[in-house]
Short mmCIF file of C-alpha atoms in Angstrom, two decimals:
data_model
loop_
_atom_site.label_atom_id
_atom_site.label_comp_id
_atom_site.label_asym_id
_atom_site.label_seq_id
_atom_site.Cartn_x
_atom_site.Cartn_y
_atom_site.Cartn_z
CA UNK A 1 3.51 -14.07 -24.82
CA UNK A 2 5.60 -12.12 -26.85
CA UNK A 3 5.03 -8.16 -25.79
CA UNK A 4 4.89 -7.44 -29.65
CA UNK A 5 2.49 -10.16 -30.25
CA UNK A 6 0.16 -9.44 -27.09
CA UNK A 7 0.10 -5.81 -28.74
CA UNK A 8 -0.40 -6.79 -31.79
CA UNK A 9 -3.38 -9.20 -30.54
CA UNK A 10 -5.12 -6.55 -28.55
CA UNK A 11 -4.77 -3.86 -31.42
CA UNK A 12 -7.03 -6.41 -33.28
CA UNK A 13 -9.30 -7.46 -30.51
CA UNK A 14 -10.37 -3.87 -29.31
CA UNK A 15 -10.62 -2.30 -32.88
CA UNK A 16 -13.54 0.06 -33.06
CA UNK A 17 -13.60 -0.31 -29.39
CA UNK A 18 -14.03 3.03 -27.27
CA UNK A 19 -12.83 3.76 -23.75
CA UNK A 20 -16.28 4.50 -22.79
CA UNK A 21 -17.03 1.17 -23.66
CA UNK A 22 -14.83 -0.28 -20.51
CA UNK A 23 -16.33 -1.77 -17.79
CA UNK A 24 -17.23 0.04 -14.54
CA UNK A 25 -15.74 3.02 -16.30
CA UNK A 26 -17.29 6.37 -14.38
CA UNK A 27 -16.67 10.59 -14.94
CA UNK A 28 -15.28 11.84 -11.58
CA UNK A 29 -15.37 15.24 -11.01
CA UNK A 30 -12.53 17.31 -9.23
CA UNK A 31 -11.00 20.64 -8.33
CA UNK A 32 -8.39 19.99 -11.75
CA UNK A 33 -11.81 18.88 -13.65
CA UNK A 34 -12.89 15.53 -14.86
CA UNK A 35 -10.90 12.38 -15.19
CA UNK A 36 -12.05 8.89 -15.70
CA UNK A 37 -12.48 6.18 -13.29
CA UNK A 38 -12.43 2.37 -13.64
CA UNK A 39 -14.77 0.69 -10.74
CA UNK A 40 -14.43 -2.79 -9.80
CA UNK A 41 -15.38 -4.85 -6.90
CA UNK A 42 -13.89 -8.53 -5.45
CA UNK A 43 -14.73 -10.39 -2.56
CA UNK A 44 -12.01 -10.33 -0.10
CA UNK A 45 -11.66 -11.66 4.00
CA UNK A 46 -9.32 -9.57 5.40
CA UNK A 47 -7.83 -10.80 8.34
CA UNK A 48 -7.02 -8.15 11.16
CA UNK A 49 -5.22 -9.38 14.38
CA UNK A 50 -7.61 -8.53 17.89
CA UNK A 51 -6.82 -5.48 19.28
CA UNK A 52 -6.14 -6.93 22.47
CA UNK A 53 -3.78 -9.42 21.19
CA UNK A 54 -1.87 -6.34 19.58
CA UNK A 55 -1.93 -4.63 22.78
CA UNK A 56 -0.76 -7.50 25.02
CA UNK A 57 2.26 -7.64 21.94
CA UNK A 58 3.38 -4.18 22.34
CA UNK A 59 3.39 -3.74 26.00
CA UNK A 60 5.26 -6.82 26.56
CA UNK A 61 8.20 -5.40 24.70
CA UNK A 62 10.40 -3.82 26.79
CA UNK A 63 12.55 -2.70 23.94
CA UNK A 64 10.26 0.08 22.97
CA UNK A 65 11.53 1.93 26.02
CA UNK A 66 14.70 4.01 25.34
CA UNK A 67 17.84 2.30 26.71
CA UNK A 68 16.60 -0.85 26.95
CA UNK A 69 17.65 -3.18 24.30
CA UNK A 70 18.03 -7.65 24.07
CA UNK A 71 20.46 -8.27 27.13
CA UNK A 72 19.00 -5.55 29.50
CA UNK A 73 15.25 -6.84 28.70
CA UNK A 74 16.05 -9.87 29.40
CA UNK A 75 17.67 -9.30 33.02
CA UNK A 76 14.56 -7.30 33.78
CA UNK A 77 12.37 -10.06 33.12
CA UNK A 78 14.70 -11.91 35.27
CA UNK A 79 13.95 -9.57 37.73
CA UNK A 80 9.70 -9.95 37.74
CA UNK A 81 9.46 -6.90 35.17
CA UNK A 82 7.16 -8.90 32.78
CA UNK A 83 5.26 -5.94 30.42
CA UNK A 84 5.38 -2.04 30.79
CA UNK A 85 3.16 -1.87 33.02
CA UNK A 86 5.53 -3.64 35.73
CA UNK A 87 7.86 -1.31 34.70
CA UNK A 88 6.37 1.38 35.84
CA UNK A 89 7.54 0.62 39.21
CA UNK A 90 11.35 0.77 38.05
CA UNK A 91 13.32 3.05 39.73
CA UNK A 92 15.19 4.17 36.45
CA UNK A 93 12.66 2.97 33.27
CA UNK A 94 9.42 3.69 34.66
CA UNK A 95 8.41 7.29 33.83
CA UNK A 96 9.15 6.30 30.41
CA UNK A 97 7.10 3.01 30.39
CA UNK A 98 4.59 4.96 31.79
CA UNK A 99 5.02 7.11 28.75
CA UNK A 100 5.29 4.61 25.98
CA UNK A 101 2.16 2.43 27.97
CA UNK A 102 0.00 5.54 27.76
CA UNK A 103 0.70 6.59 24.13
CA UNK A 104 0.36 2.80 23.57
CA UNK A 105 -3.70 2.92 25.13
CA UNK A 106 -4.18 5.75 22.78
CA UNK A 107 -5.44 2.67 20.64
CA UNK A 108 -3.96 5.50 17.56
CA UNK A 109 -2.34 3.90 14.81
CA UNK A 110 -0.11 6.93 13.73
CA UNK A 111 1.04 7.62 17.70
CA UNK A 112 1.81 4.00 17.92
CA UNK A 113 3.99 3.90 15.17
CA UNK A 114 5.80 7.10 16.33
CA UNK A 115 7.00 5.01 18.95
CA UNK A 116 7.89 1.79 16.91
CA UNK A 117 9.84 3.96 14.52
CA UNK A 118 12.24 5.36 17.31
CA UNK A 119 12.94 2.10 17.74
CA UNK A 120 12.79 -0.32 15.39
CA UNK A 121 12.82 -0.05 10.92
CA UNK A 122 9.95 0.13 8.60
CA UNK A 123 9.92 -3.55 8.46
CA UNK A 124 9.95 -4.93 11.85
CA UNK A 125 6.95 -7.24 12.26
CA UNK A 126 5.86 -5.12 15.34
CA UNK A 127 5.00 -2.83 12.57
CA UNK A 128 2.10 -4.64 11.75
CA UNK A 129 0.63 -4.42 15.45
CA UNK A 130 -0.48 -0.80 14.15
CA UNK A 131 -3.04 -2.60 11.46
CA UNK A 132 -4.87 -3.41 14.59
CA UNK A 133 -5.57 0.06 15.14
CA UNK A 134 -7.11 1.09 11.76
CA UNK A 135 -10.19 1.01 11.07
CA UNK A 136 -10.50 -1.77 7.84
CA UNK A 137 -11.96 1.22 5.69
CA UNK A 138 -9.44 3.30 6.04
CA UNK A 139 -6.54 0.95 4.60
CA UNK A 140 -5.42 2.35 1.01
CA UNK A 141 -3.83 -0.20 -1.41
CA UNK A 142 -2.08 2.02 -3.96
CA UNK A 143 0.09 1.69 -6.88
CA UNK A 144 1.08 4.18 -9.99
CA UNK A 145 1.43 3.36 -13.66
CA UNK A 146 4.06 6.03 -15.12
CA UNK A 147 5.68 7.15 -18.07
CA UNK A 148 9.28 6.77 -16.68
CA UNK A 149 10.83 6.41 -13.37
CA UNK A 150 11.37 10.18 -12.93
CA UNK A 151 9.19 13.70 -14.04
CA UNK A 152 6.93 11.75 -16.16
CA UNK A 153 3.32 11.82 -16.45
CA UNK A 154 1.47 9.09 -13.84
CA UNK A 155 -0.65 7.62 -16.83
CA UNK A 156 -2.76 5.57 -14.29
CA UNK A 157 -3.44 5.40 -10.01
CA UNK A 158 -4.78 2.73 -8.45
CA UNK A 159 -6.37 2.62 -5.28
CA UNK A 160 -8.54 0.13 -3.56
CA UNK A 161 -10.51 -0.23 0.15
CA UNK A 162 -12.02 -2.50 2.35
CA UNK A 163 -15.32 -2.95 3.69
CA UNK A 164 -18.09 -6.21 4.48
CA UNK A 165 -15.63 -9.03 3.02
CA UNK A 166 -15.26 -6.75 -0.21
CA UNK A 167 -12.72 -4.43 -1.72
CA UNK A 168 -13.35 -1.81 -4.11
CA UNK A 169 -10.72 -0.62 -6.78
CA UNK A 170 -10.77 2.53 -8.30
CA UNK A 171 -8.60 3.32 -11.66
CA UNK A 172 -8.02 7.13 -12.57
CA UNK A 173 -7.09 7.28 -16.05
CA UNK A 174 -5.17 9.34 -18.41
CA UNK A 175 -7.27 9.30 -21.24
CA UNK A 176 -4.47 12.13 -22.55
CA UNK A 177 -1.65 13.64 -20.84
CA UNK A 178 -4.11 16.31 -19.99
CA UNK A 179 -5.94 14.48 -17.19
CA UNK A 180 -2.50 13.98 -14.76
CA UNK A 181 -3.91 17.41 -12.37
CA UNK A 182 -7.41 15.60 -12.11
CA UNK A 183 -6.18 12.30 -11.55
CA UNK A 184 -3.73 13.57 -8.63
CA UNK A 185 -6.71 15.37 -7.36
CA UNK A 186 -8.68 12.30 -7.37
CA UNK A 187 -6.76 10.95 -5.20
CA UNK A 188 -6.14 13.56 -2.70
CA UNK A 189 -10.28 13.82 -2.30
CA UNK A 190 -9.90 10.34 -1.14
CA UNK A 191 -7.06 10.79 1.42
CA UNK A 192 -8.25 11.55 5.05
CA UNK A 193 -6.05 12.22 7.91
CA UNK A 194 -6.61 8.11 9.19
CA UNK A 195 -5.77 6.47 5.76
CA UNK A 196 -2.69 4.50 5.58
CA UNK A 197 -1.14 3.66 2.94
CA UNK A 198 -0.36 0.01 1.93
CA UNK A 199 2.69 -0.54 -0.92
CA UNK A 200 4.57 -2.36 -2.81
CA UNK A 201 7.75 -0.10 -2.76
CA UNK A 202 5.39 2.86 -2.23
CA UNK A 203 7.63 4.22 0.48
CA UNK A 204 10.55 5.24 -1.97
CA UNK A 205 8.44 5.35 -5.04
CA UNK A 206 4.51 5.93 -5.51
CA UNK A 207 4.39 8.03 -2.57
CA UNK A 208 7.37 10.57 -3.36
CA UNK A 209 6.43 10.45 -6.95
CA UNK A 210 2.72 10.92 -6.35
CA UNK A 211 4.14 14.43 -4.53
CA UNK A 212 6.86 15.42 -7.39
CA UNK A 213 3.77 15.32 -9.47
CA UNK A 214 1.56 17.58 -7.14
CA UNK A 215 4.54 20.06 -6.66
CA UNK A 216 4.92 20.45 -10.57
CA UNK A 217 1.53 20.87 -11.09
CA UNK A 218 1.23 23.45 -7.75
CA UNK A 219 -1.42 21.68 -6.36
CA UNK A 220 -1.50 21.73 -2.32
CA UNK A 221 -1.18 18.98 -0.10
CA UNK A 222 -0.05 16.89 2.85
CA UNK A 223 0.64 13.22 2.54
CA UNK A 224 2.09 12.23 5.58
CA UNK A 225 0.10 9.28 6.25
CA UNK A 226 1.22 6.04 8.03
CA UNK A 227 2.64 3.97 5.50
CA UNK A 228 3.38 0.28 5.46
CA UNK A 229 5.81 -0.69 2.61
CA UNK A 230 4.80 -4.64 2.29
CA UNK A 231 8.54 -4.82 -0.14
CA UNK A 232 10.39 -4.36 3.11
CA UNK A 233 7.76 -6.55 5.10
CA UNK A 234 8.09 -9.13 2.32
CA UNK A 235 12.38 -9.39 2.49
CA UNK A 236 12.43 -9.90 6.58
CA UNK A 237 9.03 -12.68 6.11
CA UNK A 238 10.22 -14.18 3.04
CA UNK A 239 13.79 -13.22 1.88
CA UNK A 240 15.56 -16.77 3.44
CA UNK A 241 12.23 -18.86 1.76
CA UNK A 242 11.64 -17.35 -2.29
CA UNK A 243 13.54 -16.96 -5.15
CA UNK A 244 13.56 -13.16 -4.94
CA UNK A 245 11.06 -10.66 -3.38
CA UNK A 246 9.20 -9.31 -6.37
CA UNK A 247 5.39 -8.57 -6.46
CA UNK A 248 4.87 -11.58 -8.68
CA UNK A 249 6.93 -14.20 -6.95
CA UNK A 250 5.31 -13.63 -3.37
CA UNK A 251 1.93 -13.57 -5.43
CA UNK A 252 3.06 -17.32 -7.02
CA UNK A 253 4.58 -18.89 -3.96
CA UNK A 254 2.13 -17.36 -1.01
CA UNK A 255 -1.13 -16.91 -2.79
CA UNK A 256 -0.95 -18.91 -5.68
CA UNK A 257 -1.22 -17.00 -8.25
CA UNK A 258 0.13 -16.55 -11.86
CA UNK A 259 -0.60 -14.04 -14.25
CA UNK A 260 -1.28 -14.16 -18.00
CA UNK A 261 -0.91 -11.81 -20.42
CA UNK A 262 0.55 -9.54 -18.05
CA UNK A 263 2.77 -6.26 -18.98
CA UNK A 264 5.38 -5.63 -16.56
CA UNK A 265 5.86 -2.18 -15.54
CA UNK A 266 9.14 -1.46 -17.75
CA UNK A 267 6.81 -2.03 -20.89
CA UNK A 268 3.78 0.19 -19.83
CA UNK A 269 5.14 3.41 -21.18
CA UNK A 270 5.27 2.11 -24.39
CA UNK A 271 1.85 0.05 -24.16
CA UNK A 272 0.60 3.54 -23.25
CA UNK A 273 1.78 5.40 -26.30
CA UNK A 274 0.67 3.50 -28.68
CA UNK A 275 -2.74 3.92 -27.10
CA UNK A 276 -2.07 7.50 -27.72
CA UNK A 277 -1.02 7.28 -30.76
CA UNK A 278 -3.26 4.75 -32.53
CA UNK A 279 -6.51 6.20 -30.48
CA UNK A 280 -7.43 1.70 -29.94
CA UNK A 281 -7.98 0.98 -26.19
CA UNK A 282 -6.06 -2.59 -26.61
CA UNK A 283 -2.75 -1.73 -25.33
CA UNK A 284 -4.06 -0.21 -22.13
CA UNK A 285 -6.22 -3.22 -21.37
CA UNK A 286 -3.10 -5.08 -19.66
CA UNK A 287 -1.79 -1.86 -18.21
CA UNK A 288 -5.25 -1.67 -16.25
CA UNK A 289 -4.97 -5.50 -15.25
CA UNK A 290 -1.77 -5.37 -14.46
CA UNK A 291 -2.64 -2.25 -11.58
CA UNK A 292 -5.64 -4.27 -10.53
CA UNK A 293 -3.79 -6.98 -9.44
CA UNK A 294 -0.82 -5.03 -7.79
CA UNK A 295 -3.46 -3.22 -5.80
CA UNK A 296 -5.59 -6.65 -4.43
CA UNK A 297 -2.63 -8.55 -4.19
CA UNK A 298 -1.57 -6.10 -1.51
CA UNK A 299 -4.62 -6.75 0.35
CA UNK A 300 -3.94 -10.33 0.36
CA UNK A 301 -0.62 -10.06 1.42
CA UNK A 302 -0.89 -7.84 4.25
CA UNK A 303 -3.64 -10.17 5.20
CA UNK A 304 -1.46 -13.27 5.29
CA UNK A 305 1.30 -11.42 6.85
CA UNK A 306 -1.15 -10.61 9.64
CA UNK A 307 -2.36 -13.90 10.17
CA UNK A 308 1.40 -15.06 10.53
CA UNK A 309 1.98 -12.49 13.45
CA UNK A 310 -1.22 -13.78 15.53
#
């Protein structure tokens, strides 16, 4: 549908309508004072790969041993060298197998990845081995609505988690521009030192806009957390097999999806100010939808994508 149109339609639809009105809509309190939340639970099986499986993966690879890359890995399995632990009798690799084996056993997400990221990117499939060692609750499927690509107001941050075969979403809202300190703060109350982050693109944009926001408004924190980026997950799965790699596509040609009536994010700014400035809920109806599904569409996607590296 046209944009104008779909505006035009909802302007109609939610006349008289008040934001209180919305479903699962909740006051949160915070540190930066209140700020509305939209609550909404789905079903969801999330599919984790066995821990052991992920170990037996990791310690098998040779290449996570500094020096060793394709040719010399595979002369040392030539040679009965198998997995790091039979490296550990080599006379030049095996202090550091020992090394990598033990941080490896930590059975610690972040320490694991410390090791993958010395040597491999963001989006090697190894990556994923270190979903094995969350705990399902403490995945965090985030994504920002903003006013503009740079030192704007987020109008809108999504977050969802996991637990018993069901995810939860939670929606802080802008109901004016003077709610962005308590929805930031929102957030950070729900950010403990073993969340990790799950994106679409959050790497080079929620995440460093999400701080921009909390240095401009002076508000302390630390968001360091592991971070899986399921854009540059999605290029090295998919790239050779879909059209493109947007959010949408993977959604249409992996999970079967299609959207209606949705707003892309390009539009939301001005969705969102003419919520502002006609005081009718309508326009930010699609803004909300259109976050909802981002969020458990990451969930199903990082599900899949685990399933494909069992």
């Amino acid at each position: 549908m046209d944009p104008n149109h779909l505006k035009k339609k909802l302007l109609e639809q939610y006349d008289g309508t008040d934001l209180e009105d919305l479903d699962g809509l909740e006051e949160v309190e915070t540190c930066q004072g209140s700020v509305f939340n939209i609550k909404s639970e789905d079903k969801l099986k999330f599919y984790l790969k066995n821990q052991e499986k992920a170990v037996e993966c990791l310690i098998s690879d040779l290449k996570l041993v500094k020096g060793i890359g394709n040719s010399k890995e595979n002369k040392l399995k030539l040679d009965g060298y198998n997995n790091l632990e039979d490296l550990q009798n080599h006379p030049r690799f095996g202090r550091a197998a020992g090394e990598v084996l033990s941080m490896i056993r930590s059975y610690d997400a972040q320490t694991i990845a410390s090791i993958l990221c010395e040597r491999y990117s963001q989006s090697h499939p190894q990556m994923l081995n270190t979903c094995s060692f969350t705990d399902i609750e403490d995945f965090i499927f985030m994504d920002i609505e903003t006013l503009g690509l740079k030192n704007q107001p987020i109008i809108l941050l999504g977050e969802a988690s996991i637990s018993s075969d069901k995810i939860t979403v939670n929606q802080y809202l802008l109901k004016d521009l003077n709610d962005e300190p308590a929805v930031l703060a929102a957030h950070l109350d729900s950010m403990n030192d073993n969340r990790v982050y799950v994106t679409f693109n959050g790497r080079s944009f929620d995440v460093p806009y999400i701080k921009d926001r909390l240095n401009y408004f002076q508000i302390d924190h630390k968001l360091d957390h592991h971070h899986l980026d399921l854009l540059h997950f999605s290029r090295r799965f998919y790239g050779n097999h879909l059209p493109n790699c947007q959010l949408t596509t993977i959604e249409e040609h992996l999970l079967g999806m299609e959207r209606v009536e949705d707003v892309p994010g390009s539009l939301v700014p001005d969705f969102y100010k003419t919520y502002l400035e006609t005081d009718n809920i309508g326009p930010l109806i699609p803004i909300i939808e259109h976050n909802r599904d981002d969020i458990i569409s990451l969930a199903r996607i990082i599900s899949r994508m685990n399933e494909q590296i069992d």
